PDB file of C-alpha atoms and ligand atoms in Angstrom:
ATOM      1  CA  MET A 260     102.072 279.578 173.614  1.00 54.00           C
ATOM      2  CA  LYS A 261      98.775 277.623 172.653  1.00 57.00           C
ATOM      3  CA  ASN A 262     100.737 276.620 169.047  1.00 59.00           C
ATOM      4  CA  ILE A 263     103.780 274.966 171.195  1.00 54.00           C
ATOM      5  CA  ILE A 264     101.252 273.037 173.290  1.00 52.00           C
ATOM      6  CA  THR A 265      99.967 271.533 169.934  1.00 53.00           C
ATOM      7  CA  LEU A 266     103.001 271.116 168.299  1.00 50.00           C
ATOM      8  CA  PHE A 267     104.167 269.068 171.501  1.00 49.00           C
ATOM      9  CA  ILE A 268     100.403 267.130 171.288  1.00 47.00           C
ATOM     10  CA  LEU A 269     101.289 266.063 167.667  1.00 47.00           C
ATOM     11  CA  LEU A 270     105.121 265.170 168.456  1.00 47.00           C
ATOM     12  CA  ILE A 271     103.928 262.764 171.363  1.00 45.00           C
ATOM     13  CA  SER A 272     100.943 260.859 169.648  1.00 45.00           C
ATOM     14  CA  SER A 273     103.056 260.321 166.122  1.00 46.00           C
ATOM     15  CA  TYR A 274     105.579 258.838 168.590  1.00 47.00           C
ATOM     16  CA  SER A 275     103.396 257.231 170.486  1.00 44.00           C
ATOM     17  CA  HIS A 276     102.736 254.120 168.766  1.00 52.00           C
ATOM     18  CA  ILE A 277     104.591 252.297 165.839  1.00 58.00           C
ATOM     19  CA  SER A 278     102.374 252.375 162.534  1.00 67.00           C
ATOM     20  CA  PHE A 279     103.638 250.997 159.168  1.00 71.00           C
ATOM     21  CA  ALA A 280     100.614 251.606 157.434  1.00 64.00           C
ATOM     22  CA  ASN A 281     101.266 255.050 155.587  1.00 69.00           C
ATOM     23  CA  GLU A 282     105.005 254.279 155.554  1.00 79.00           C
ATOM     24  CA  ALA A 283     106.265 253.663 152.343  1.00 86.00           C
ATOM     25  CA  ASP A 284     108.685 251.404 151.235  1.00 90.00           C
ATOM     26  CA  SER A 285     112.431 252.531 150.455  1.00 88.00           C
ATOM     27  CA  THR A 286     113.482 253.117 147.480  1.00 86.00           C
ATOM     28  CA  THR A 287     116.037 251.396 146.929  1.00 89.00           C
ATOM     29  CA  VAL A 288     114.622 248.611 147.700  1.00 92.00           C
ATOM     30  CA  ARG A 289     115.328 245.485 145.471  1.00 93.00           C
ATOM     31  CA  PHE A 290     112.954 242.644 146.218  1.00 96.00           C
ATOM     32  CA  THR A 291     108.908 241.648 145.755  1.00 96.00           C
ATOM     33  CA  VAL A 292     106.884 239.830 147.862  1.00 97.00           C
ATOM     34  CA  GLU A 293     104.008 237.593 146.783  1.00 97.00           C
ATOM     35  CA  ASN A 294     101.846 234.776 147.578  1.00 97.00           C
ATOM     36  CA  ALA A 295     102.271 236.189 151.460  1.00 98.00           C
ATOM     37  CA  TRP A 296      99.582 234.422 153.719  1.00 98.00           C
ATOM     38  CA  ILE A 297      99.302 234.270 157.725  1.00 98.00           C
ATOM     39  CA  ALA A 298      97.731 230.614 158.844  1.00 98.00           C
ATOM     40  CA  GLU A 299      94.590 231.037 160.860  1.00 97.00           C
ATOM     41  CA  ALA A 300      95.377 229.835 164.278  1.00 96.00           C
ATOM     42  CA  PRO A 301      92.859 229.079 167.289  1.00 94.00           C
ATOM     43  CA  PRO A 302      92.063 231.832 169.395  1.00 90.00           C
ATOM     44  CA  VAL A 303      94.145 230.865 172.547  1.00 90.00           C
ATOM     45  CA  SER A 304      97.243 230.441 170.200  1.00 95.00           C
ATOM     46  CA  LYS A 305     100.273 232.354 171.223  1.00 96.00           C
ATOM     47  CA  VAL A 306     102.276 231.998 167.981  1.00 97.00           C
ATOM     48  CA  MET A 307     100.924 232.399 164.558  1.00 98.00           C
ATOM     49  CA  VAL A 308     102.878 231.205 161.153  1.00 98.00           C
ATOM     50  CA  ALA A 309     103.424 232.983 157.952  1.00 98.00           C
ATOM     51  CA  TYR A 310     104.767 232.160 154.130  1.00 98.00           C
ATOM     52  CA  LEU A 311     105.673 234.131 151.703  1.00 98.00           C
ATOM     53  CA  THR A 312     107.985 234.275 148.544  1.00 98.00           C
ATOM     54  CA  ILE A 313     110.646 236.821 148.360  1.00 98.00           C
ATOM     55  CA  ASN A 314     112.074 237.435 144.478  1.00 97.00           C
ATOM     56  CA  ASN A 315     114.804 239.375 145.037  1.00 97.00           C
ATOM     57  CA  GLN A 316     115.484 240.877 141.042  1.00 91.00           C
ATOM     58  CA  SER A 317     118.608 242.173 141.256  1.00 94.00           C
ATOM     59  CA  ASN A 318     122.280 241.204 140.902  1.00 96.00           C
ATOM     60  CA  GLN A 319     123.475 241.026 144.457  1.00 96.00           C
ATOM     61  CA  ALA A 320     122.106 238.295 147.279  1.00 97.00           C
ATOM     62  CA  ILE A 321     120.161 240.355 149.784  1.00 97.00           C
ATOM     63  CA  THR A 322     119.694 239.545 153.455  1.00 98.00           C
ATOM     64  CA  ILE A 323     116.708 240.183 155.407  1.00 98.00           C
ATOM     65  CA  VAL A 324     117.893 240.740 158.775  1.00 98.00           C
ATOM     66  CA  LYS A 325     114.452 241.921 160.352  1.00 98.00           C
ATOM     67  CA  ALA A 326     110.564 241.465 160.122  1.00 98.00           C
ATOM     68  CA  GLU A 327     107.732 243.615 162.356  1.00 98.00           C
ATOM     69  CA  SER A 328     104.467 243.663 162.937  1.00 98.00           C
ATOM     70  CA  ASP A 329     102.394 246.413 165.543  1.00 96.00           C
ATOM     71  CA  LEU A 330     100.359 243.344 165.897  1.00 97.00           C
ATOM     72  CA  TYR A 331     102.840 240.848 167.257  1.00 98.00           C
ATOM     73  CA  SER A 332     105.362 241.468 170.005  1.00 98.00           C
ATOM     74  CA  SER A 333     108.311 239.672 168.311  1.00 98.00           C
ATOM     75  CA  ILE A 334     108.938 237.652 164.667  1.00 98.00           C
ATOM     76  CA  GLU A 335     111.444 235.197 164.247  1.00 98.00           C
ATOM     77  CA  PHE A 336     112.567 233.466 160.971  1.00 98.00           C
ATOM     78  CA  HIS A 337     112.159 229.938 161.394  1.00 98.00           C
ATOM     79  CA  GLU A 338     112.463 226.635 159.684  1.00 98.00           C
ATOM     80  CA  THR A 339     110.810 223.109 160.338  1.00 97.00           C
ATOM     81  CA  VAL A 340     113.419 220.455 159.975  1.00 95.00           C
ATOM     82  CA  HIS A 341     112.953 216.540 160.052  1.00 91.00           C
ATOM     83  CA  GLU A 342     115.548 214.752 162.061  1.00 90.00           C
ATOM     84  CA  ASN A 343     114.912 210.773 162.852  1.00 91.00           C
ATOM     85  CA  GLY A 344     111.301 211.094 162.178  1.00 91.00           C
ATOM     86  CA  LEU A 345     110.891 214.212 164.213  1.00 93.00           C
ATOM     87  CA  ALA A 346     109.869 217.580 163.223  1.00 92.00           C
ATOM     88  CA  ARG A 347     111.743 220.640 164.774  1.00 95.00           C
ATOM     89  CA  MET A 348     112.307 225.003 164.131  1.00 96.00           C
ATOM     90  CA  VAL A 349     115.171 226.071 163.936  1.00 97.00           C
ATOM     91  CA  ARG A 350     116.002 229.641 164.071  1.00 98.00           C
ATOM     92  CA  TYR A 351     117.929 231.712 161.993  1.00 98.00           C
ATOM     93  CA  SER A 352     118.970 235.256 162.199  1.00 98.00           C
ATOM     94  CA  GLU A 353     118.159 236.511 159.292  1.00 98.00           C
ATOM     95  CA  LEU A 354     117.045 235.067 155.343  1.00 98.00           C
ATOM     96  CA  LEU A 355     119.580 235.149 152.587  1.00 98.00           C
ATOM     97  CA  VAL A 356     117.848 235.367 149.083  1.00 98.00           C
ATOM     98  CA  PRO A 357     120.148 235.053 146.168  1.00 98.00           C
ATOM     99  CA  ALA A 358     120.614 236.925 143.329  1.00 97.00           C
ATOM    100  CA  ASN A 359     117.944 236.644 140.817  1.00 97.00           C
ATOM    101  CA  ASP A 360     116.553 233.901 142.620  1.00 98.00           C
ATOM    102  CA  ASN A 361     113.624 233.330 145.124  1.00 97.00           C
ATOM    103  CA  LEU A 362     113.406 232.688 148.710  1.00 98.00           C
ATOM    104  CA  GLU A 363     109.920 230.851 149.251  1.00 98.00           C
ATOM    105  CA  LEU A 364     108.922 230.376 152.346  1.00 98.00           C
ATOM    106  CA  LYS A 365     106.249 227.780 152.882  1.00 97.00           C
ATOM    107  CA  ARG A 366     104.453 225.685 154.527  1.00 95.00           C
ATOM    108  CA  GLY A 367     107.080 222.355 156.063  1.00 93.00           C
ATOM    109  CA  GLY A 368     109.851 224.336 155.638  1.00 96.00           C
ATOM    110  CA  LYS A 369     110.902 228.033 156.326  1.00 98.00           C
ATOM    111  CA  HIS A 370     108.424 230.371 157.630  1.00 98.00           C
ATOM    112  CA  LEU A 371     107.617 233.932 159.992  1.00 98.00           C
ATOM    113  CA  MET A 372     107.156 232.841 163.181  1.00 98.00           C
ATOM    114  CA  LEU A 373     104.681 235.579 164.890  1.00 98.00           C
ATOM    115  CA  PHE A 374     104.320 236.078 168.467  1.00 98.00           C
ATOM    116  CA  ASN A 375     101.700 237.030 170.769  1.00 97.00           C
ATOM    117  CA  PRO A 376      99.645 238.770 168.850  1.00 97.00           C
ATOM    118  CA  THR A 377      97.966 241.933 170.232  1.00 95.00           C
ATOM    119  CA  LYS A 378      94.554 240.879 169.078  1.00 94.00           C
ATOM    120  CA  ARG A 379      92.123 237.959 167.737  1.00 94.00           C
ATOM    121  CA  LEU A 380      93.069 237.624 163.832  1.00 96.00           C
ATOM    122  CA  LYS A 381      90.438 236.287 161.883  1.00 95.00           C
ATOM    123  CA  ILE A 382      90.285 235.240 158.394  1.00 97.00           C
ATOM    124  CA  GLY A 383      90.220 238.232 156.436  1.00 96.00           C
ATOM    125  CA  ASP A 384      91.462 239.837 158.319  1.00 97.00           C
ATOM    126  CA  THR A 385      95.440 242.131 157.419  1.00 97.00           C
ATOM    127  CA  VAL A 386      98.393 242.299 159.064  1.00 98.00           C
ATOM    128  CA  THR A 387     100.906 244.638 158.091  1.00 97.00           C
ATOM    129  CA  ILE A 388     104.933 243.127 157.924  1.00 98.00           C
ATOM    130  CA  ARG A 389     107.671 245.379 157.446  1.00 98.00           C
ATOM    131  CA  LEU A 390     111.049 243.987 156.178  1.00 98.00           C
ATOM    132  CA  THR A 391     114.240 245.752 156.833  1.00 97.00           C
ATOM    133  CA  THR A 392     117.733 244.294 154.755  1.00 97.00           C
ATOM    134  CA  ALA A 393     121.086 244.521 156.317  1.00 97.00           C
ATOM    135  CA  ASP A 394     121.589 247.475 154.018  1.00 93.00           C
ATOM    136  CA  ASP A 395     118.474 248.894 155.740  1.00 94.00           C
ATOM    137  CA  THR A 396     116.298 248.918 152.945  1.00 94.00           C
ATOM    138  CA  PHE A 397     112.633 247.809 153.540  1.00 96.00           C
ATOM    139  CA  LYS A 398     109.803 246.606 152.376  1.00 96.00           C
ATOM    140  CA  ILE A 399     106.127 246.988 153.664  1.00 97.00           C
ATOM    141  CA  ILE A 400     103.519 243.605 153.039  1.00 97.00           C
ATOM    142  CA  SER A 401      99.932 243.385 154.083  1.00 97.00           C
ATOM    143  CA  VAL A 402      99.494 239.682 154.658  1.00 98.00           C
ATOM    144  CA  PRO A 403      95.993 237.901 154.575  1.00 98.00           C
ATOM    145  CA  VAL A 404      94.572 235.598 157.106  1.00 98.00           C
ATOM    146  CA  LYS A 405      93.743 232.899 155.508  1.00 98.00           C
ATOM    147  CA  LYS A 406      92.140 229.289 156.505  1.00 96.00           C
ATOM    148  CA  VAL A 407      95.251 226.137 156.568  1.00 94.00           C
ATOM    149  CA  GLN A 408      94.194 223.882 153.113  1.00 86.00           C
ATOM    150  CA  TYR A 409      94.834 220.617 154.343  1.00 78.00           C
TER     151      TYR A 409
HETATM  152 CU1   CU B 501     108.467 228.290 163.439  1.00 75.34          CU
END
């Protein structure tokens, strides 16, 4: 009986929160990520922004359909567009990375919009983000918080 209770507690604790830290990328993942960083934001900020370059090393386009982190309530795919001298953000449901090509998320363009940080994130902190593709592979990346260089 004692063993059963212990097992039960172990099961509960392993499902009680999402944590990607000990998870490995799925083996069939067809892309790599470089130059990933999160722009430091003021402590009161409810949103932060991440930039990265996704390299598709395969002969087929890759669609990123989801980005998640246990340090944010949600992550959206955005692009800053300029129209009539005004900047606004467009939201996408997915990101397309062409075959044998890169998708660059960079300042003034496409980015990950990170909502409601669950703790104060300072320069040097690292955020784990999980990217999931339409064919259900995923990659887990470590993204450092950095100071914005103007
Ligand atoms: Cu945005």
